[in-house]
CSV table of C-alpha atoms and ligand atoms in Angstrom, one decimal:
chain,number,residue,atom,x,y,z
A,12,UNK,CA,41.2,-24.8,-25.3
A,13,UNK,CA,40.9,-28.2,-24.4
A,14,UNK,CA,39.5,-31.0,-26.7
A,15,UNK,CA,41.7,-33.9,-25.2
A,16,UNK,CA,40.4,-37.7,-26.5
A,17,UNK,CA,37.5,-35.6,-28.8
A,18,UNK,CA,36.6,-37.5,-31.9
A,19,UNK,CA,35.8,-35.2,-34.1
A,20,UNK,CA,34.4,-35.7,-37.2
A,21,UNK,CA,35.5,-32.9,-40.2
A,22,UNK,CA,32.9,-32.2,-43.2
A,23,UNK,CA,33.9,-29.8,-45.7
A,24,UNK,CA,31.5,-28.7,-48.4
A,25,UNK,CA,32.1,-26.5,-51.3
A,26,UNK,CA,33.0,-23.0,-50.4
A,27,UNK,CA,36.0,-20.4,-50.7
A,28,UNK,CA,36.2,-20.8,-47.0
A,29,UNK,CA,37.4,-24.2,-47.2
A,30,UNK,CA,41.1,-23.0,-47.2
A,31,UNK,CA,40.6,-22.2,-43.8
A,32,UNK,CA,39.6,-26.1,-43.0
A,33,UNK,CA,43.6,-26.7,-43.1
A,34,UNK,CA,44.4,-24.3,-40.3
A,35,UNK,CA,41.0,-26.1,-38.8
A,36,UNK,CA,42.4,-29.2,-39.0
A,37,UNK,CA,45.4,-28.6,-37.3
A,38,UNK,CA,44.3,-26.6,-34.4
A,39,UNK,CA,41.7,-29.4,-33.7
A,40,UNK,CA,44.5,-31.5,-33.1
A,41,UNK,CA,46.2,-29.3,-31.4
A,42,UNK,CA,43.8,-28.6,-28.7
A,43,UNK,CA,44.3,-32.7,-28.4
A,44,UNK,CA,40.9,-33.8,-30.8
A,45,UNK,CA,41.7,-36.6,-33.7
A,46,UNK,CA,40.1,-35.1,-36.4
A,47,UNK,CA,38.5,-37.4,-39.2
A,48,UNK,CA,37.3,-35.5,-42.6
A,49,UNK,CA,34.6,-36.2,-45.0
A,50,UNK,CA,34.5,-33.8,-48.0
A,51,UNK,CA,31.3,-33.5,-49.8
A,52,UNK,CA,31.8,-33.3,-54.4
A,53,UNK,CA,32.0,-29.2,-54.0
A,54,UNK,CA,34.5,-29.2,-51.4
A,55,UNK,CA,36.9,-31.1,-53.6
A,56,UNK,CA,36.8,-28.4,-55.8
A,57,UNK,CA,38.9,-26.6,-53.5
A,58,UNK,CA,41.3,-28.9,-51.8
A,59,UNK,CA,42.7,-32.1,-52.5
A,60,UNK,CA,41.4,-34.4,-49.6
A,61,UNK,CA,45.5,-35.7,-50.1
A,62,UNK,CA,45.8,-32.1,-48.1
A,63,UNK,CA,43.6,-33.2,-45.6
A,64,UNK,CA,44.9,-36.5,-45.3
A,65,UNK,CA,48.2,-35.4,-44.3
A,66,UNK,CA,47.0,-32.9,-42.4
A,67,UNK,CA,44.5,-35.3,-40.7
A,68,UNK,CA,46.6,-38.2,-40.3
A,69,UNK,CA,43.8,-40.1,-41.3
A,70,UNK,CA,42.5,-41.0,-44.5
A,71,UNK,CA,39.6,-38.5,-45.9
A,72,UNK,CA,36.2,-39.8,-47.4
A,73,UNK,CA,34.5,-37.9,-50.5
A,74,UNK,CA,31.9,-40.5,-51.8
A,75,UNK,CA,29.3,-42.6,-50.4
A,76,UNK,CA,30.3,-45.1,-52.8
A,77,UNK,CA,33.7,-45.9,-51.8
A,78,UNK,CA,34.4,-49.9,-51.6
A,79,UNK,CA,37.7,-49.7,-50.1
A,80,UNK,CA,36.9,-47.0,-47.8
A,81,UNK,CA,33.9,-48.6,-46.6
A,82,UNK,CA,36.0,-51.9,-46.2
A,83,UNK,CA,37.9,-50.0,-43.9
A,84,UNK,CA,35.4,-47.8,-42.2
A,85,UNK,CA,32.1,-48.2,-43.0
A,86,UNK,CA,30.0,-45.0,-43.2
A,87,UNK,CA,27.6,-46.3,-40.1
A,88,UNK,CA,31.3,-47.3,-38.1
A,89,UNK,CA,32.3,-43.6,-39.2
A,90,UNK,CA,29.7,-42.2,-37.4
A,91,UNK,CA,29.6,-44.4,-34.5
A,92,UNK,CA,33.2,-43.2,-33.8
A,93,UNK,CA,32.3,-39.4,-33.9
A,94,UNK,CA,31.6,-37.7,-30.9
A,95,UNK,CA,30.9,-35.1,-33.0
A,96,UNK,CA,30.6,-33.6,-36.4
A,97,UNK,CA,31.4,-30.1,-37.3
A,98,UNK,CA,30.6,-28.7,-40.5
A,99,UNK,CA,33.1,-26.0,-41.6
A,100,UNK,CA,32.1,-24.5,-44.0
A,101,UNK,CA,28.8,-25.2,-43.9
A,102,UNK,CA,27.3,-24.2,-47.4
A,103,UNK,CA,23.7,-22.7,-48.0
A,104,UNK,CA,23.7,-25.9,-50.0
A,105,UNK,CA,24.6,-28.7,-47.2
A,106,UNK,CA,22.4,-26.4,-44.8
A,107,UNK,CA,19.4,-26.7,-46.9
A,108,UNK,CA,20.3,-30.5,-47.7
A,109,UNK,CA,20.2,-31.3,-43.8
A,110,UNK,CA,17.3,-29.1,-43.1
A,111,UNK,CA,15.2,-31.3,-45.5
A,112,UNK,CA,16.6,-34.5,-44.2
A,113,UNK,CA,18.4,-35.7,-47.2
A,114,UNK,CA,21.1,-38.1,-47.6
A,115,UNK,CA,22.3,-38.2,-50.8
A,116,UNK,CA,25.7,-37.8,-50.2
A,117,UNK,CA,28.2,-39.4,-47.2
A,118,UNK,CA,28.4,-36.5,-45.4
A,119,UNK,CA,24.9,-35.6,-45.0
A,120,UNK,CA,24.2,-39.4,-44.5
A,121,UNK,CA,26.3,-38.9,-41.4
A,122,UNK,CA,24.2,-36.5,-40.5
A,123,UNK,CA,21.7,-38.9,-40.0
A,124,UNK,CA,23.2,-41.6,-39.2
A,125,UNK,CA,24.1,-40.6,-35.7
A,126,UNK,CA,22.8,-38.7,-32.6
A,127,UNK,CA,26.1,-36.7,-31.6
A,128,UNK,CA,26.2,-33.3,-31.5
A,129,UNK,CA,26.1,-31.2,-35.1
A,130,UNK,CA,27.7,-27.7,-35.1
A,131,UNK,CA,28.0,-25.9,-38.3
A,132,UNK,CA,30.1,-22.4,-39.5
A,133,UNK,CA,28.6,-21.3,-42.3
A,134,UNK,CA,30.4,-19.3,-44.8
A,135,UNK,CA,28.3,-17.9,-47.7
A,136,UNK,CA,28.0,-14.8,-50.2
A,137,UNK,CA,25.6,-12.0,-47.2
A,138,UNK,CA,22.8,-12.3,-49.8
A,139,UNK,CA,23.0,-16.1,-49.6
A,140,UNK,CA,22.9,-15.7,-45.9
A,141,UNK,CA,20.4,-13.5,-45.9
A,142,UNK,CA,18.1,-15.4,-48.3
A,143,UNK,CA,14.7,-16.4,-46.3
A,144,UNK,CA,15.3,-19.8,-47.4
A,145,UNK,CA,18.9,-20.1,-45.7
A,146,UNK,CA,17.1,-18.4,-43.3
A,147,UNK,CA,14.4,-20.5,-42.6
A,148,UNK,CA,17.1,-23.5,-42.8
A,149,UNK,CA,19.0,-22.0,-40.4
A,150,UNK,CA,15.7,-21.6,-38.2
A,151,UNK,CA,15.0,-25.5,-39.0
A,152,UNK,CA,18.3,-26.9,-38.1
A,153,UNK,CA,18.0,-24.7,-34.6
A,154,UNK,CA,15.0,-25.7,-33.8
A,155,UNK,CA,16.6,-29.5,-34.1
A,156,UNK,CA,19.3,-28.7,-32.0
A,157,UNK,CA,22.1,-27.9,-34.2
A,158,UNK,CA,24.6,-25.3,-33.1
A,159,UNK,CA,25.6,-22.4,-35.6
A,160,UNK,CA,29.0,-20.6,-34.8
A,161,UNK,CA,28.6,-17.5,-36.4
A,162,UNK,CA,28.4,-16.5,-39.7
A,163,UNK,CA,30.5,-13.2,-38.6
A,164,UNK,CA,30.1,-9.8,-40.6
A,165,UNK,CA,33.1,-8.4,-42.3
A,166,UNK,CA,34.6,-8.1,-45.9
A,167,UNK,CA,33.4,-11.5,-47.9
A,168,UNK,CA,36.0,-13.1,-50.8
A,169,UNK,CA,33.2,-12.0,-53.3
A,170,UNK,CA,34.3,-8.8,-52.5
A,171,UNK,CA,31.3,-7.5,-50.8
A,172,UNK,CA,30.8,-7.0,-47.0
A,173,UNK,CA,28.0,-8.5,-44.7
A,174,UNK,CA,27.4,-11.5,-42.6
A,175,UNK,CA,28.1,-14.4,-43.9
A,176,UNK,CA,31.9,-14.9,-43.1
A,177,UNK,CA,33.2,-18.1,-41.8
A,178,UNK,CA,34.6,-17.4,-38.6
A,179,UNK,CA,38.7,-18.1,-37.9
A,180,UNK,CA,39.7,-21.8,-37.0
A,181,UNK,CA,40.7,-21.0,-33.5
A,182,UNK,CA,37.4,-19.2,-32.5
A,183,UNK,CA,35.8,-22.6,-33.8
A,184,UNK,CA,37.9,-24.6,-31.8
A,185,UNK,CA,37.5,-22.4,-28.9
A,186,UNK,CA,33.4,-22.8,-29.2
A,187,UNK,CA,33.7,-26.1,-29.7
A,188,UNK,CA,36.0,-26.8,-26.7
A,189,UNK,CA,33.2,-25.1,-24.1
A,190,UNK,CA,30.9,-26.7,-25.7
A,191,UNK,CA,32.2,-30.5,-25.9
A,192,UNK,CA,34.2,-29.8,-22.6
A,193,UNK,CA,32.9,-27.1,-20.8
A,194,UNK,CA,34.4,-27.7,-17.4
A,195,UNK,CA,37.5,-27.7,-18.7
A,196,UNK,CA,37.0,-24.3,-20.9
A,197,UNK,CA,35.6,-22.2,-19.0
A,198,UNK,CA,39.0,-20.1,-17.6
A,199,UNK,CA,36.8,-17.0,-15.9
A,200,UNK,CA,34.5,-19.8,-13.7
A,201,UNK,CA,34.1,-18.1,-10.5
A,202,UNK,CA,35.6,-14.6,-11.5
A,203,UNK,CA,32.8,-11.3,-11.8
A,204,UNK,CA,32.9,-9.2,-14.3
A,205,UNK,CA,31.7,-5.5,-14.6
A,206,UNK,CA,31.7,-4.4,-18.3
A,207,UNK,CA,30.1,-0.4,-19.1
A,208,UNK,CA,29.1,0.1,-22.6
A,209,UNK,CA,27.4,2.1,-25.1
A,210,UNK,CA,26.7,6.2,-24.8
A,211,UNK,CA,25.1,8.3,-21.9
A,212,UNK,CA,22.7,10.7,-22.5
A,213,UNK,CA,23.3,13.8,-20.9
A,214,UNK,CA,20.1,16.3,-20.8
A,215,UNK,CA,20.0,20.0,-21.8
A,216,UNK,CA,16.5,20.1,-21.3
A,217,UNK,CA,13.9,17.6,-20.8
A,218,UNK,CA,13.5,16.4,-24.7
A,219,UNK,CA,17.4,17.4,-25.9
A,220,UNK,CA,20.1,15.8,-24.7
A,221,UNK,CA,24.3,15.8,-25.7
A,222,UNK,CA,25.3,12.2,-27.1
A,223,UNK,CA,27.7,10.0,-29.3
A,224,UNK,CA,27.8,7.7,-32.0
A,225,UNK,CA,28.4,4.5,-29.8
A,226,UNK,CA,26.4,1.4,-30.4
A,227,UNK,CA,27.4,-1.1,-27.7
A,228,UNK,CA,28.4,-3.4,-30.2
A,229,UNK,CA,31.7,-3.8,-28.4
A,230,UNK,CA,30.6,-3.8,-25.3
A,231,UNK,CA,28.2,-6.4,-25.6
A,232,UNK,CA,30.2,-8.9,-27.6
A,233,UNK,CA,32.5,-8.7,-25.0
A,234,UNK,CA,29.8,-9.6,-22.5
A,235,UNK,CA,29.1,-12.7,-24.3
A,236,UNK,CA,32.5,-13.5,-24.3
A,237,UNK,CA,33.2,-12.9,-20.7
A,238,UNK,CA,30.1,-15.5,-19.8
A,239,UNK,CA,31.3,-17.9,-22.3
A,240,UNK,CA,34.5,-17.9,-20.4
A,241,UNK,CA,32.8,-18.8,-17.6
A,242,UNK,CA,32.5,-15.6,-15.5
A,243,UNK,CA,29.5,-13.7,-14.1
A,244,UNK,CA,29.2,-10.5,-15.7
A,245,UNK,CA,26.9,-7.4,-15.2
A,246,UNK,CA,26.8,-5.0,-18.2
A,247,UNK,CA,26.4,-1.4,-17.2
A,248,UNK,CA,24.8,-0.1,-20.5
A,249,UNK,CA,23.8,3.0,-21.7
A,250,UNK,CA,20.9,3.7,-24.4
A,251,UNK,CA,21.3,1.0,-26.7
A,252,UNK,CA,19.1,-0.6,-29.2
A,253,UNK,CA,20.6,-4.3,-28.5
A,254,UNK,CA,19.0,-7.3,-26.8
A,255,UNK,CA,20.3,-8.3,-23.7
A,256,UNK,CA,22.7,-11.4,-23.8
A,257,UNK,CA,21.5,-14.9,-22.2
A,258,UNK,CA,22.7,-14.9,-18.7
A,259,UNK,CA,24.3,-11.7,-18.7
A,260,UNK,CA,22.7,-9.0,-15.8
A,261,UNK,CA,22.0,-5.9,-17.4
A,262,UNK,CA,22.0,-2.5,-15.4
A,263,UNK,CA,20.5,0.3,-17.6
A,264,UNK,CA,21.7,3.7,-17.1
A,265,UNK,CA,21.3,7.3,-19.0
A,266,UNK,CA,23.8,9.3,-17.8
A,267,UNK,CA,27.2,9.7,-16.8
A,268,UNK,CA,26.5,10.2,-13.6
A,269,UNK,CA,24.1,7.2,-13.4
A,270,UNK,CA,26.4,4.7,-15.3
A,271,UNK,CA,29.6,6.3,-12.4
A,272,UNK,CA,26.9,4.8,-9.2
A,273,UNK,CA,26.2,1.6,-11.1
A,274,UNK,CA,29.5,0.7,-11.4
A,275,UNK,CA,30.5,1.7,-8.1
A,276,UNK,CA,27.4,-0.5,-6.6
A,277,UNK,CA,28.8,-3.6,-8.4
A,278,UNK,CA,32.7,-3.3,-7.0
A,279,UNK,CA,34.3,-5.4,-5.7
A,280,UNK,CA,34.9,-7.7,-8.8
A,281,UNK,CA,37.6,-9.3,-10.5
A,282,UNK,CA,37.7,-7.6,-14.0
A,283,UNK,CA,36.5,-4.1,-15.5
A,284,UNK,CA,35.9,-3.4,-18.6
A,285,UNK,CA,35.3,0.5,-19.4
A,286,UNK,CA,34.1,0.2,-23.4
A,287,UNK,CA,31.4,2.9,-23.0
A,288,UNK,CA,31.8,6.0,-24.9
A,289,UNK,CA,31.0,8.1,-21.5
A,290,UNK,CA,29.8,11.8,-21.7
A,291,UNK,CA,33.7,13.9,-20.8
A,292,UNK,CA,31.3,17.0,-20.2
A,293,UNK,CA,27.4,17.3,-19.5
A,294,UNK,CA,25.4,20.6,-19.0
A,295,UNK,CA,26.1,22.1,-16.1
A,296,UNK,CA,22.1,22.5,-14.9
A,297,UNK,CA,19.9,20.8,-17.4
A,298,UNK,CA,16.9,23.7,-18.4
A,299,UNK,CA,13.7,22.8,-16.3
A,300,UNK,CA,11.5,23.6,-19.2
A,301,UNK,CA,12.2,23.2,-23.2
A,302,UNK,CA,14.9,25.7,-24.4
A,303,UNK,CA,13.3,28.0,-26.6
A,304,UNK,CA,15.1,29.3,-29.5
A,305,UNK,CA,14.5,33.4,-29.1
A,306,UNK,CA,18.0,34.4,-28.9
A,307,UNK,CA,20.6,34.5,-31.6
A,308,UNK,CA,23.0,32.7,-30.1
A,309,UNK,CA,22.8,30.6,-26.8
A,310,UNK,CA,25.7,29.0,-25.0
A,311,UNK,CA,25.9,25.5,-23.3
A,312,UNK,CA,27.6,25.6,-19.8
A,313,UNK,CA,29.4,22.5,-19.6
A,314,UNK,CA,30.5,20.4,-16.7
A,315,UNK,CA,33.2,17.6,-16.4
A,316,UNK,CA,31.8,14.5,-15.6
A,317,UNK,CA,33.8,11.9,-13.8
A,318,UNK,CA,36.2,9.3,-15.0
A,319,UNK,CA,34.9,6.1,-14.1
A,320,UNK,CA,37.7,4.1,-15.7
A,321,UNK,CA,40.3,6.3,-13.0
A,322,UNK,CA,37.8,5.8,-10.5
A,323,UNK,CA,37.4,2.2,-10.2
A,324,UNK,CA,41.7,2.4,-11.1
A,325,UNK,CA,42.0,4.2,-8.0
A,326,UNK,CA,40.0,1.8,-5.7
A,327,UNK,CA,41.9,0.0,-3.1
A,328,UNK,CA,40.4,-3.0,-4.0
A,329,UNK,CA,40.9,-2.7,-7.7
A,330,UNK,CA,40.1,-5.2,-10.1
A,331,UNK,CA,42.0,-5.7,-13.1
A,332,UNK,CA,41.2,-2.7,-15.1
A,333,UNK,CA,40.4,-2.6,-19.0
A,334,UNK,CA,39.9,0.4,-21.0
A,335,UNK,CA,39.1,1.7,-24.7
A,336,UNK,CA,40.5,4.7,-26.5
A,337,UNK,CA,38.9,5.5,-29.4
A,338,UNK,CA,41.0,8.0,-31.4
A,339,UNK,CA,40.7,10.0,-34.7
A,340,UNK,CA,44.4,10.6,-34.8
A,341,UNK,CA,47.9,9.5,-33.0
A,342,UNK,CA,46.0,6.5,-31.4
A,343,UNK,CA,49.2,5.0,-29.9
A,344,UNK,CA,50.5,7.7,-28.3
A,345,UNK,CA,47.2,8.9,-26.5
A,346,UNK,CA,46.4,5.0,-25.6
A,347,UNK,CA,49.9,4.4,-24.3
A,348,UNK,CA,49.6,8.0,-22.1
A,349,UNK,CA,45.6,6.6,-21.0
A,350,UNK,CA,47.0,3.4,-19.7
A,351,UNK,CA,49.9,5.0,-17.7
A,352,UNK,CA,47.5,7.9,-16.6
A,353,UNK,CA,44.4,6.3,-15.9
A,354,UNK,CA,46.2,3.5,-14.2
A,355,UNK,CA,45.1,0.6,-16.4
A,356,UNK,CA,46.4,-2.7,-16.6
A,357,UNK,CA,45.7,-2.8,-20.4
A,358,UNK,CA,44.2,-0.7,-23.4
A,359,UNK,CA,42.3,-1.6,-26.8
A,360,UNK,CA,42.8,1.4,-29.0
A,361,UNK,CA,41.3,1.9,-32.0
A,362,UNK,CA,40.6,4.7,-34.8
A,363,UNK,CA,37.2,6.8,-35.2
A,364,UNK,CA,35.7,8.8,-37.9
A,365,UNK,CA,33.7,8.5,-41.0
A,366,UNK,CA,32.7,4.9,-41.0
A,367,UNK,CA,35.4,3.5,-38.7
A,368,UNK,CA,34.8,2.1,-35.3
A,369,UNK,CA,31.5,3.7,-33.8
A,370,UNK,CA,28.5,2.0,-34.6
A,371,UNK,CA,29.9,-0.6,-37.0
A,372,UNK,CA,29.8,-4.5,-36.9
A,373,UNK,CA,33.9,-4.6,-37.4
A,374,UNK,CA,36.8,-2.7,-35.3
A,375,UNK,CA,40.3,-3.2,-35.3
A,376,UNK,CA,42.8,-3.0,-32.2
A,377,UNK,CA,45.3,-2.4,-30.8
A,378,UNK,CA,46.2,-3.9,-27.7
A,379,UNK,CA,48.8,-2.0,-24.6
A,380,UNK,CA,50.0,-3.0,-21.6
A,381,UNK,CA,52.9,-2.1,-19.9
A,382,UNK,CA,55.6,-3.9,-21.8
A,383,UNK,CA,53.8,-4.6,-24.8
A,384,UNK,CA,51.4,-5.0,-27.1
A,385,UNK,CA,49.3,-7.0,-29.6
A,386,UNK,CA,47.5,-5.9,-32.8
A,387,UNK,CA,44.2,-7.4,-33.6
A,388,UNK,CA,43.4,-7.2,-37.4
A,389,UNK,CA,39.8,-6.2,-39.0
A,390,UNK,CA,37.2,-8.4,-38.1
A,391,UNK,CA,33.7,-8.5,-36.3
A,392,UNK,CA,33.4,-7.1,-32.7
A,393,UNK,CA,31.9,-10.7,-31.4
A,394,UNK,CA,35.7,-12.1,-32.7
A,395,UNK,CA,37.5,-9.4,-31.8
A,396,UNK,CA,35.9,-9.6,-28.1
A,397,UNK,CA,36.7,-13.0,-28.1
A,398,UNK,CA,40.7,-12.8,-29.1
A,399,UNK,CA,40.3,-9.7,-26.8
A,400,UNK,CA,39.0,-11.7,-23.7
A,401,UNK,CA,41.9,-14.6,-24.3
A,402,UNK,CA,44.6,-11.7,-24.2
A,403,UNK,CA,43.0,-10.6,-20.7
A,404,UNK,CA,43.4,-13.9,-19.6
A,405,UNK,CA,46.9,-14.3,-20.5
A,406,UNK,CA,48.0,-10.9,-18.5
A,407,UNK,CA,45.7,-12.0,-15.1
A,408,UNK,CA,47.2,-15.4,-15.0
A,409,UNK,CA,50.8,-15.5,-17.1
A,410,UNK,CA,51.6,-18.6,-18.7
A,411,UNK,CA,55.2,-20.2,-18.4
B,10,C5P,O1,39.7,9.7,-21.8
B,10,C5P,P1,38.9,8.9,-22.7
B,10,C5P,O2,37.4,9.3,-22.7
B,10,C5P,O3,39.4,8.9,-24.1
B,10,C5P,O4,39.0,7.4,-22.2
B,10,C5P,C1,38.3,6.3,-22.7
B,10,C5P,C2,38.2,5.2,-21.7
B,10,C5P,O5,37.8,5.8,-20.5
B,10,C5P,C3,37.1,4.3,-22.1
B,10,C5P,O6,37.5,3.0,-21.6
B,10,C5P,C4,35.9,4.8,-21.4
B,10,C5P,O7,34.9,3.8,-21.1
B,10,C5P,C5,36.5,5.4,-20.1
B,10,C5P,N1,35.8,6.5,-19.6
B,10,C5P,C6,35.1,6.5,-18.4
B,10,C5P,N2,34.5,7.6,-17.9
B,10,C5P,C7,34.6,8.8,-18.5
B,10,C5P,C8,35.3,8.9,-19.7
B,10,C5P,C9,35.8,7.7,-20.2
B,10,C5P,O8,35.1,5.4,-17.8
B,10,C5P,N3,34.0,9.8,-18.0
């Protein structure tokens, strides 16, 4: 993350997700930005802007009406010196404020005021988020040319869960960086990435088929990821219900079998990521003609299928091989044998059941490779893929 020389200018408005704006703050600068904060009236509510001063190092603006500060800096010289502003949080308030235009406070002034780029991380209660006038704000503001990072899903400090969370400072930064800098964030340039995801469909006759609970979710967050690092990435995908990312090729597959020759028609590449929740057995010869339900009992024939994660392991010209183990109990131990027995260079485990894991917006992992291992806490799948993606990175190319 790379923000070297950025001017970047802070707002806070008023929202339980200011707290985070600290932690902002001072991964800004650490990615090399000098970070400049307006707070709009709400936002004061929460945090002192003497917090934000000496976090800053510079000295933070609430009012429009500020003689000294104005002396100093004037609003119009504020804005000049931005290369650009960030809102974070960005209320349904401030959103609908700058949708309509208004300027009735410095921050949305600023807004105005200049023609540098204006990114915003909203952080509001899911029904707020979810309201068609934040939404049609939200559509506004788009179609202006504002960037949104995020909301993400997940549990909310009002105590309910849905979208509307603010997401963490560093994946702020980290959008922020490619987009401000891109040439300099964008790690997986050059490097192709074959990602499988979602379930296969394996046929007992021609209308009924054998299938899992998987949504893709996973997999395609982490193609989103992979291209925002830079990389070319093909996304082997079983039936899913999801839209294809931007600049992402998709390869559409059914079965097992199907997803196994897809794969194999994309190697060589430099990474592979196995997240799809492939068939282990499918019916040994698929009835020609509906299955028709005279007898009493009727028993399935199954077949294994093959391992495509061990396959592509095996290759001679391996890539750097990723997979998932989703388990319902002793997750460590059965990831930790996976990696050693499927010969993978890393594993995200995670628990399944009852409203855990498959088709949910938020996972939790864990994270092995021989020698160690990382935990990565509750959140949505688009963060997790992200924090999930910068791990990769680290094992491919060790840092000092
Ligand atoms: O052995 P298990 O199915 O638990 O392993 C899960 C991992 O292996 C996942 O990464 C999954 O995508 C991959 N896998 C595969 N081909 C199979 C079964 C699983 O690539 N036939």
């Amino acid at each position: 993350m790379n923000l070297s020389g950025k001017h970047i200018l802070l707002g806070l408005s008023g929202g339980i997700a200011a707290y985070k704006a600290c932690d902002l703050v001072r991964r800004l600068r650490d990615a090399g930005a000098e970070v400049r904060v307006v707070m709009t009236e709400g936002a004061t509510h929460f945090l002192t802007p003497l917090t934000l001063q000496a976090l800053s190092g510079h000295p933070v603006r609430a009012s429009l009406w500020d003689e000294t500060a104005e002396a100093a800096m004037g609003h119009i010289e504020l804005a000049r010196w931005a290369d650009a502003i960030l809102i974070a949080p960005a209320s349904a308030d401030v959103m609908a404020r700058l949708a309509a235009g208004l300027a009735d406070d410095l921050l949305t002034t600023l807004c105005l005021a200049t023609e540098v780029p204006l990114f915003l991380a909203p952080a509001m209660n899911r029904v707020m988020w979810a309201h068609p006038a934040t939404q049609a704000n939200v559509q506004t503001l788009a179609a202006r040319g504002t960037t949104l990072f995020g909301p993400a899903a997940g549990t909310q400090a009002c105590g309910e869960t849905g979208e509307g969370r603010m997401l963490e400072p560093l994946e702020l930064v980290a959008l922020l960086s490619r987009h401000l800098a891109p040439e300099q964030n964008r790690p997986w340039a050059g490097r192709r990435v074959v990602i499988t995801a979602g379930p296969t469909r394996e046929a007992l006759d021609p209308v009924r088929f054998l299938s899992n609970r998987s949504s893709g979710r996973m997999g395609f967050a982490l193609a989103e990821a992979a291209r925002d690092a830079g990389a070319e990435v093909v996304l082997v995908s079983g039936p899913t219900a999801l839209p294809t990312p931007e600049g992402v090729t998709r390869i559409d597959v059914e079965t097992a079998l199907q997803m196994r020759d897809a794969v194999m028609t994309q190697m060589p590449c430099d990474i592979f990521i196995g997240t799809a929740a492939v068939a282990d057995y499918r019916p040994l010869e698929p009835a020609p003609g509906k299955i028709k339900k005279t007898a009493d009992q009727l028993n399935l024939t199954l077949v294994k299928n093959p391992d495509i994660l061990s396959e592509v392991a095996a290759r001679l010209d391996r890539p750097f091989v990723v997979g998932f183990a989703a388990e319902t109990e002793h997750v460590l131990e059965h990831a930790r044998d996976k990696l050693v027995r499927k010969r993978l260079d890393l594993i995200a485990a995670n628990r399944v059941g009852e409203g855990l894991a498959f088709d949910q917006p938020d996972n939790a992992l864990t994270v092995l490779w021989a020698g160690g291992q990382a935990e990565l806490p509750q959140a949505d799948k688009r963060q997790l893929a992200r924090q999930l993606i910068e791990l990769i990175d680290q094992r491919i190319t060790p840092r000092a």
